[in-house]
PDB file of N, CA, C and O in Angstrom:
ATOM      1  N   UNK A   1     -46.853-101.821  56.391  1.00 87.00           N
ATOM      2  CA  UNK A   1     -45.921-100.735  56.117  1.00 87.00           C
ATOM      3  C   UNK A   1     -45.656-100.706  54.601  1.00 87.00           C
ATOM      4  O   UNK A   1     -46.007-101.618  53.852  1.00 87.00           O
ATOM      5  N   UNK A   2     -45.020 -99.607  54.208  1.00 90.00           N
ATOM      6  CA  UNK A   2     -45.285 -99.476  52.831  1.00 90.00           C
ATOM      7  C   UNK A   2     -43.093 -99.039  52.573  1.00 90.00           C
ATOM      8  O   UNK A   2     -42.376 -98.655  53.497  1.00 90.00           O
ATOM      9  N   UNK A   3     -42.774 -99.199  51.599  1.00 91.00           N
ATOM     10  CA  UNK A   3     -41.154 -98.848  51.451  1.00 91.00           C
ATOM     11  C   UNK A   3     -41.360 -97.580  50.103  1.00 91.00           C
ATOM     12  O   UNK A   3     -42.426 -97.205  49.615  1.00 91.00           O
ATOM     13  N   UNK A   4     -39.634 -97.018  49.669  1.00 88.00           N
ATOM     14  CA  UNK A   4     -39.834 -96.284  48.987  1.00 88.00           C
ATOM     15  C   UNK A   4     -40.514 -96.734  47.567  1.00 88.00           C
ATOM     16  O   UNK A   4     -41.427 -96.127  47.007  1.00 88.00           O
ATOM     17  N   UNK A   5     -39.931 -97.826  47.143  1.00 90.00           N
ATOM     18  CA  UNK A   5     -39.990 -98.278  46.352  1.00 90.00           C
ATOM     19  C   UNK A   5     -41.782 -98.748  45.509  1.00 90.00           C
ATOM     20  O   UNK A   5     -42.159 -98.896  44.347  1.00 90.00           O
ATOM     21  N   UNK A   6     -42.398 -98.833  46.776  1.00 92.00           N
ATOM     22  CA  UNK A   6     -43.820 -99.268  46.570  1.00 92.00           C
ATOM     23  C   UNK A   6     -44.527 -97.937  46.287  1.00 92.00           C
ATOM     24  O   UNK A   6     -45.449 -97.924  45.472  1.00 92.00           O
ATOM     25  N   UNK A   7     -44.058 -96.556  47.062  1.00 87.00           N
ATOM     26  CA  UNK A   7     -44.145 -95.138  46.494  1.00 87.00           C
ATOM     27  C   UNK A   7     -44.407 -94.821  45.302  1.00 87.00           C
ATOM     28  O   UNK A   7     -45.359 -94.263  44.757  1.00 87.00           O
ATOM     29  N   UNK A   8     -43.129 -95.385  44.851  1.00 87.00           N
ATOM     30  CA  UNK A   8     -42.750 -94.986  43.198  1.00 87.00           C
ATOM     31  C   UNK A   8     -43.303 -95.637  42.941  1.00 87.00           C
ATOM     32  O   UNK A   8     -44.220 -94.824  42.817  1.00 87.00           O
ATOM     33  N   UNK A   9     -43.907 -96.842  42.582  1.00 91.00           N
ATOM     34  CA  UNK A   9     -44.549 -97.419  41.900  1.00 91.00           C
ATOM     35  C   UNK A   9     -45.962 -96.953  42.054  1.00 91.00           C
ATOM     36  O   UNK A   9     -46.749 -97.899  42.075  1.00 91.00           O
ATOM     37  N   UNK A  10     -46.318 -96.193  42.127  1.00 90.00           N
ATOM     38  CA  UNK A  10     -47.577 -95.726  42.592  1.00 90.00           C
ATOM     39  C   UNK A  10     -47.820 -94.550  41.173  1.00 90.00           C
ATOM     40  O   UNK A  10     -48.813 -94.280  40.497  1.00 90.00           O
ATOM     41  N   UNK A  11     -46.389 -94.056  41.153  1.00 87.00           N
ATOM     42  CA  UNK A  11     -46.627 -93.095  40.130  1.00 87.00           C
ATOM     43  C   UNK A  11     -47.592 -91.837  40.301  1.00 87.00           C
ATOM     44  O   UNK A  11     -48.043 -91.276  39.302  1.00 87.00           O
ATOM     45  N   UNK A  12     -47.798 -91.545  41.177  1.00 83.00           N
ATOM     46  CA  UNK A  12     -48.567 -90.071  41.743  1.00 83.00           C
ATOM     47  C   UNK A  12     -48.316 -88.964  40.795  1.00 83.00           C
ATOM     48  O   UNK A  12     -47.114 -88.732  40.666  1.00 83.00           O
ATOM     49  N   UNK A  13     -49.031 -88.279  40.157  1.00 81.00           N
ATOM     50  CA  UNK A  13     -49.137 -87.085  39.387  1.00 81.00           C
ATOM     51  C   UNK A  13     -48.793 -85.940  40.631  1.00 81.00           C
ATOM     52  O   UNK A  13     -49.609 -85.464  41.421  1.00 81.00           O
ATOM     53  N   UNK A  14     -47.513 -85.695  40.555  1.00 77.00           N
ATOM     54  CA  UNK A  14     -47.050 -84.241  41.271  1.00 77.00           C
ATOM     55  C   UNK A  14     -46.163 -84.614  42.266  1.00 77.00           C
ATOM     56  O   UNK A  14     -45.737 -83.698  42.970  1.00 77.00           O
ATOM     57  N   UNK A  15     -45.764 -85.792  42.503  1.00 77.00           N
ATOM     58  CA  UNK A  15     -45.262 -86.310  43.725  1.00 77.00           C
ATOM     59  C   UNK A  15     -43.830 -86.899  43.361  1.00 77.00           C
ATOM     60  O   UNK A  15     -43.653 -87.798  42.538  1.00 77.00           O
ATOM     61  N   UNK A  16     -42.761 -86.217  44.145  1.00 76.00           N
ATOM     62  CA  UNK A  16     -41.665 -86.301  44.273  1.00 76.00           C
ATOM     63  C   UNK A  16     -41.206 -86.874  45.660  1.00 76.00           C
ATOM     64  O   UNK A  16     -41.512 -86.619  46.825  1.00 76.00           O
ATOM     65  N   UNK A  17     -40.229 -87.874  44.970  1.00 75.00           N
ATOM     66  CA  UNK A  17     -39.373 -88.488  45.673  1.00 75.00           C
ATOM     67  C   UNK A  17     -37.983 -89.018  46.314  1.00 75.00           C
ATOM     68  O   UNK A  17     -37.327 -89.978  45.910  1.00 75.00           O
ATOM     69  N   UNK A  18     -37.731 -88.293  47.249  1.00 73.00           N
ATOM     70  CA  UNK A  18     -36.227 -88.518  47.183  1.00 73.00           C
ATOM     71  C   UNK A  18     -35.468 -89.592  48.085  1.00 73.00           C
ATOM     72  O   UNK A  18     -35.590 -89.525  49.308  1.00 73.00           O
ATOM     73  N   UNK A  19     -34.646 -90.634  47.464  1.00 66.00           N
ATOM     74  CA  UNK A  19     -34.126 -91.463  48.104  1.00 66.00           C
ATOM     75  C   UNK A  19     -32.981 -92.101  47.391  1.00 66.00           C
ATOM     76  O   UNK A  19     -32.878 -91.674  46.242  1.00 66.00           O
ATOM     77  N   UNK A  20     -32.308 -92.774  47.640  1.00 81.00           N
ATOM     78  CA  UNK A  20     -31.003 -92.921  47.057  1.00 81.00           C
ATOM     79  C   UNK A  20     -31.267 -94.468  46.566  1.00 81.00           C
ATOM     80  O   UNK A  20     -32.198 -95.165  46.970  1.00 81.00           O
ATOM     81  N   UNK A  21     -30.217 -94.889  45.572  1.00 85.00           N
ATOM     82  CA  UNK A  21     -30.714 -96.385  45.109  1.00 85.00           C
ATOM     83  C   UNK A  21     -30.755 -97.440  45.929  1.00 85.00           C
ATOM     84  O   UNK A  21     -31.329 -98.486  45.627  1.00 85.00           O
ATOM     85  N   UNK A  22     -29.876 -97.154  47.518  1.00 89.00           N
ATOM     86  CA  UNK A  22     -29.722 -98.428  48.288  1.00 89.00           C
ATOM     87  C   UNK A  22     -31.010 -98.009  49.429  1.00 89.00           C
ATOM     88  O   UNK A  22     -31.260 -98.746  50.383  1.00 89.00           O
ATOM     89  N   UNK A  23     -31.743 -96.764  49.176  1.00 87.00           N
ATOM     90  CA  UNK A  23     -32.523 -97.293  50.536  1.00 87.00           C
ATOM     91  C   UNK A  23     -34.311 -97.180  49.451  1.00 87.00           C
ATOM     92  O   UNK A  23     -35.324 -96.615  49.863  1.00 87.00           O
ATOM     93  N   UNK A  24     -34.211 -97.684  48.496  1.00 90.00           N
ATOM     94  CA  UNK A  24     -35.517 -97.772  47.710  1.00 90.00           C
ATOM     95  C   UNK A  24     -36.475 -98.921  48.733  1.00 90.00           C
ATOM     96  O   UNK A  24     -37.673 -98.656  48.828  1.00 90.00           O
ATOM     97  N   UNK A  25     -35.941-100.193  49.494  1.00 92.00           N
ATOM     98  CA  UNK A  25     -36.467-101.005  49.788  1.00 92.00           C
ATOM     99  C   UNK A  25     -36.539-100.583  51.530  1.00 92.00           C
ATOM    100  O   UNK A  25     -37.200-101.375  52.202  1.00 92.00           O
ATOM    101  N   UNK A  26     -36.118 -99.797  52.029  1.00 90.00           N
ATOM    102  CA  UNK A  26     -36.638 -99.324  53.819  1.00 90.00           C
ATOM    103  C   UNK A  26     -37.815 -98.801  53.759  1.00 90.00           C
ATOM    104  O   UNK A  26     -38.064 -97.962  52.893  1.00 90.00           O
ATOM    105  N   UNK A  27     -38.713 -99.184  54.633  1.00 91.00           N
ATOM    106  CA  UNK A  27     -39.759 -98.593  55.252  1.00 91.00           C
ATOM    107  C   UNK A  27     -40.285 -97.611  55.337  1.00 91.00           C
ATOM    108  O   UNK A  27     -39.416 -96.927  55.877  1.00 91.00           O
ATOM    109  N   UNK A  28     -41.319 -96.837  55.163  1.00 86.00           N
ATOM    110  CA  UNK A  28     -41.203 -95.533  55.150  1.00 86.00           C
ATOM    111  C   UNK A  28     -41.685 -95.338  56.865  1.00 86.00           C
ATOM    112  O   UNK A  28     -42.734 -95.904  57.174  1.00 86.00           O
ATOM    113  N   UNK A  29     -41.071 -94.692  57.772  1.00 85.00           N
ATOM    114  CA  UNK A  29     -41.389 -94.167  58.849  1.00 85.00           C
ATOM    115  C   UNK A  29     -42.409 -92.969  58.954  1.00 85.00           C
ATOM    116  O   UNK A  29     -43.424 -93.049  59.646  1.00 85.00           O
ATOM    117  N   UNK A  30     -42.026 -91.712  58.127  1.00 80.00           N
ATOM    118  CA  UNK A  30     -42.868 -90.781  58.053  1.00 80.00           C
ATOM    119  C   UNK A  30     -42.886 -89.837  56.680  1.00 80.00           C
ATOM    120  O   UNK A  30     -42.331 -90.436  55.758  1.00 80.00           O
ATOM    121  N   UNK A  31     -43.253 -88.855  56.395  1.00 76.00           N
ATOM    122  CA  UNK A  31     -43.532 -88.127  55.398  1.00 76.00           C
ATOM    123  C   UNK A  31     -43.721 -86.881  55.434  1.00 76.00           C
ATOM    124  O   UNK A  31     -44.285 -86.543  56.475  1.00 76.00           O
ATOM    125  N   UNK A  32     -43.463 -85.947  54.655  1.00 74.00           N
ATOM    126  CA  UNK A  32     -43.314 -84.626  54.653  1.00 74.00           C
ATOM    127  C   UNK A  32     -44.138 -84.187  53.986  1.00 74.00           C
ATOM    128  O   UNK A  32     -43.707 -84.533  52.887  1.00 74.00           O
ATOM    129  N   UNK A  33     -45.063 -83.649  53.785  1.00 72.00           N
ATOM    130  CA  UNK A  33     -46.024 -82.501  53.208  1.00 72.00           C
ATOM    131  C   UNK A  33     -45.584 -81.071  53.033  1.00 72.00           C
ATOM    132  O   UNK A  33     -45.241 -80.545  54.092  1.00 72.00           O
ATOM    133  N   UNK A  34     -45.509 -80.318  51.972  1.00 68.00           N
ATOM    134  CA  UNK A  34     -45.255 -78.926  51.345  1.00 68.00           C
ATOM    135  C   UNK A  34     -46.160 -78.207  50.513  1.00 68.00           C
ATOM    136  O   UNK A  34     -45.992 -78.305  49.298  1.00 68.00           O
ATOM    137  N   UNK A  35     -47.155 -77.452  50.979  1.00 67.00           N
ATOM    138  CA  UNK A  35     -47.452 -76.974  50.144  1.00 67.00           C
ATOM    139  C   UNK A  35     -47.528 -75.831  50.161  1.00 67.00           C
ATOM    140  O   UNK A  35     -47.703 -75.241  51.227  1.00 67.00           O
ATOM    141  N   UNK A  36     -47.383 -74.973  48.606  1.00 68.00           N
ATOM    142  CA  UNK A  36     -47.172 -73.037  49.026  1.00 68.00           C
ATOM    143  C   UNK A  36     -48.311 -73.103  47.626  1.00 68.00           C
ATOM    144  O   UNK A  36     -48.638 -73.955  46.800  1.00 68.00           O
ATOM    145  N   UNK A  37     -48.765 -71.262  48.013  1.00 63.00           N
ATOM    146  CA  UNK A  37     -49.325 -70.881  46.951  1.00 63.00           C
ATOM    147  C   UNK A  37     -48.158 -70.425  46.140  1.00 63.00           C
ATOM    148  O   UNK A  37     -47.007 -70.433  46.576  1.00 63.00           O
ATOM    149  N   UNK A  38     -48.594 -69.914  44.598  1.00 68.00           N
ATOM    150  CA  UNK A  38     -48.100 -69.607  43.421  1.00 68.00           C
ATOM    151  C   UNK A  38     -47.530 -68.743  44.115  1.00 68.00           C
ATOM    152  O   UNK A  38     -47.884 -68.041  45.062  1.00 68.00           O
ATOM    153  N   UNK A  39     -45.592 -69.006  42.913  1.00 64.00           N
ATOM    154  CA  UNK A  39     -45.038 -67.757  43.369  1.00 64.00           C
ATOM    155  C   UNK A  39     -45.283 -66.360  43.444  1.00 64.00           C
ATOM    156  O   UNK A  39     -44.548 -65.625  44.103  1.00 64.00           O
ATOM    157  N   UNK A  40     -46.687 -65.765  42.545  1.00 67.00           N
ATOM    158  CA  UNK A  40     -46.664 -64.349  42.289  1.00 67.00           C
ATOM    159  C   UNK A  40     -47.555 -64.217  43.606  1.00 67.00           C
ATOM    160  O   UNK A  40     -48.109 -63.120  43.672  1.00 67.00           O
ATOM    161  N   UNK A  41     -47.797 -64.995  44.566  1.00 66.00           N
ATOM    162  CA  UNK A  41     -48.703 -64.316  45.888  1.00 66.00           C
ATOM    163  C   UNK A  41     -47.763 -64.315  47.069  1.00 66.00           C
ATOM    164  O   UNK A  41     -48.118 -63.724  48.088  1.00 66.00           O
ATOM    165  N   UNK A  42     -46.866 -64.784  47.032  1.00 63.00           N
ATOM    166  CA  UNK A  42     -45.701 -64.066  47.884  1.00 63.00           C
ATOM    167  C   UNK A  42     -45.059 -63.066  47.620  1.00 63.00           C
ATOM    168  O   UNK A  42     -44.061 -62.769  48.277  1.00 63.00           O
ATOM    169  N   UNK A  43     -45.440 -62.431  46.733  1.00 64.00           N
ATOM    170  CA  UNK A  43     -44.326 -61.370  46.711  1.00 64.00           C
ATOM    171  C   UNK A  43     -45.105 -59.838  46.510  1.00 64.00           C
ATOM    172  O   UNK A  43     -46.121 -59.566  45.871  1.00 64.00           O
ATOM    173  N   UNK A  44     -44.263 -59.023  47.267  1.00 65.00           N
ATOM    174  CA  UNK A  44     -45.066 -57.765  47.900  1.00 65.00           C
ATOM    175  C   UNK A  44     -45.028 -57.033  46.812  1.00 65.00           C
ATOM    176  O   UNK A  44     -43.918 -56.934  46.291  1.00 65.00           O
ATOM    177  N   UNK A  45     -46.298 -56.248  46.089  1.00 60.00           N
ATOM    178  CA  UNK A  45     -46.084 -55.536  44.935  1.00 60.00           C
ATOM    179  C   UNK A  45     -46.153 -53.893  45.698  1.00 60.00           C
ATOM    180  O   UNK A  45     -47.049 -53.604  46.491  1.00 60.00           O
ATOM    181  N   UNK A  46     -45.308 -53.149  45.391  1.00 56.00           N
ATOM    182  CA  UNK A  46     -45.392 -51.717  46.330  1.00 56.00           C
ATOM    183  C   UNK A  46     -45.217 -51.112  44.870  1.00 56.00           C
ATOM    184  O   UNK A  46     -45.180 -49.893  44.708  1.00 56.00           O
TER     185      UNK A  46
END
């Protein structure tokens, strides 16, 4: 298993992390993935 803390240390180009200072050392259970295209392709040009 891997914690937050081992995350960050990883230092990933683009990769954000959110966790608070007391749970840097819990486990990571699971993970969230997001990805969108650029804002100018959502939006309806009329």
């Amino acid at each position: 298993m891997i914690t937050c803390r081992d995350i960050m240390n990883l230092k990933l180009d683009g990769m954000e992390l959110l966790a608070g200072e007391e749970g840097m050392d819990r486990m990571v259970s699971w993970t969230y993935l997001c990805q969108t295209k650029p804002y100018a392709e959502h939006m309806n040009h009329c």
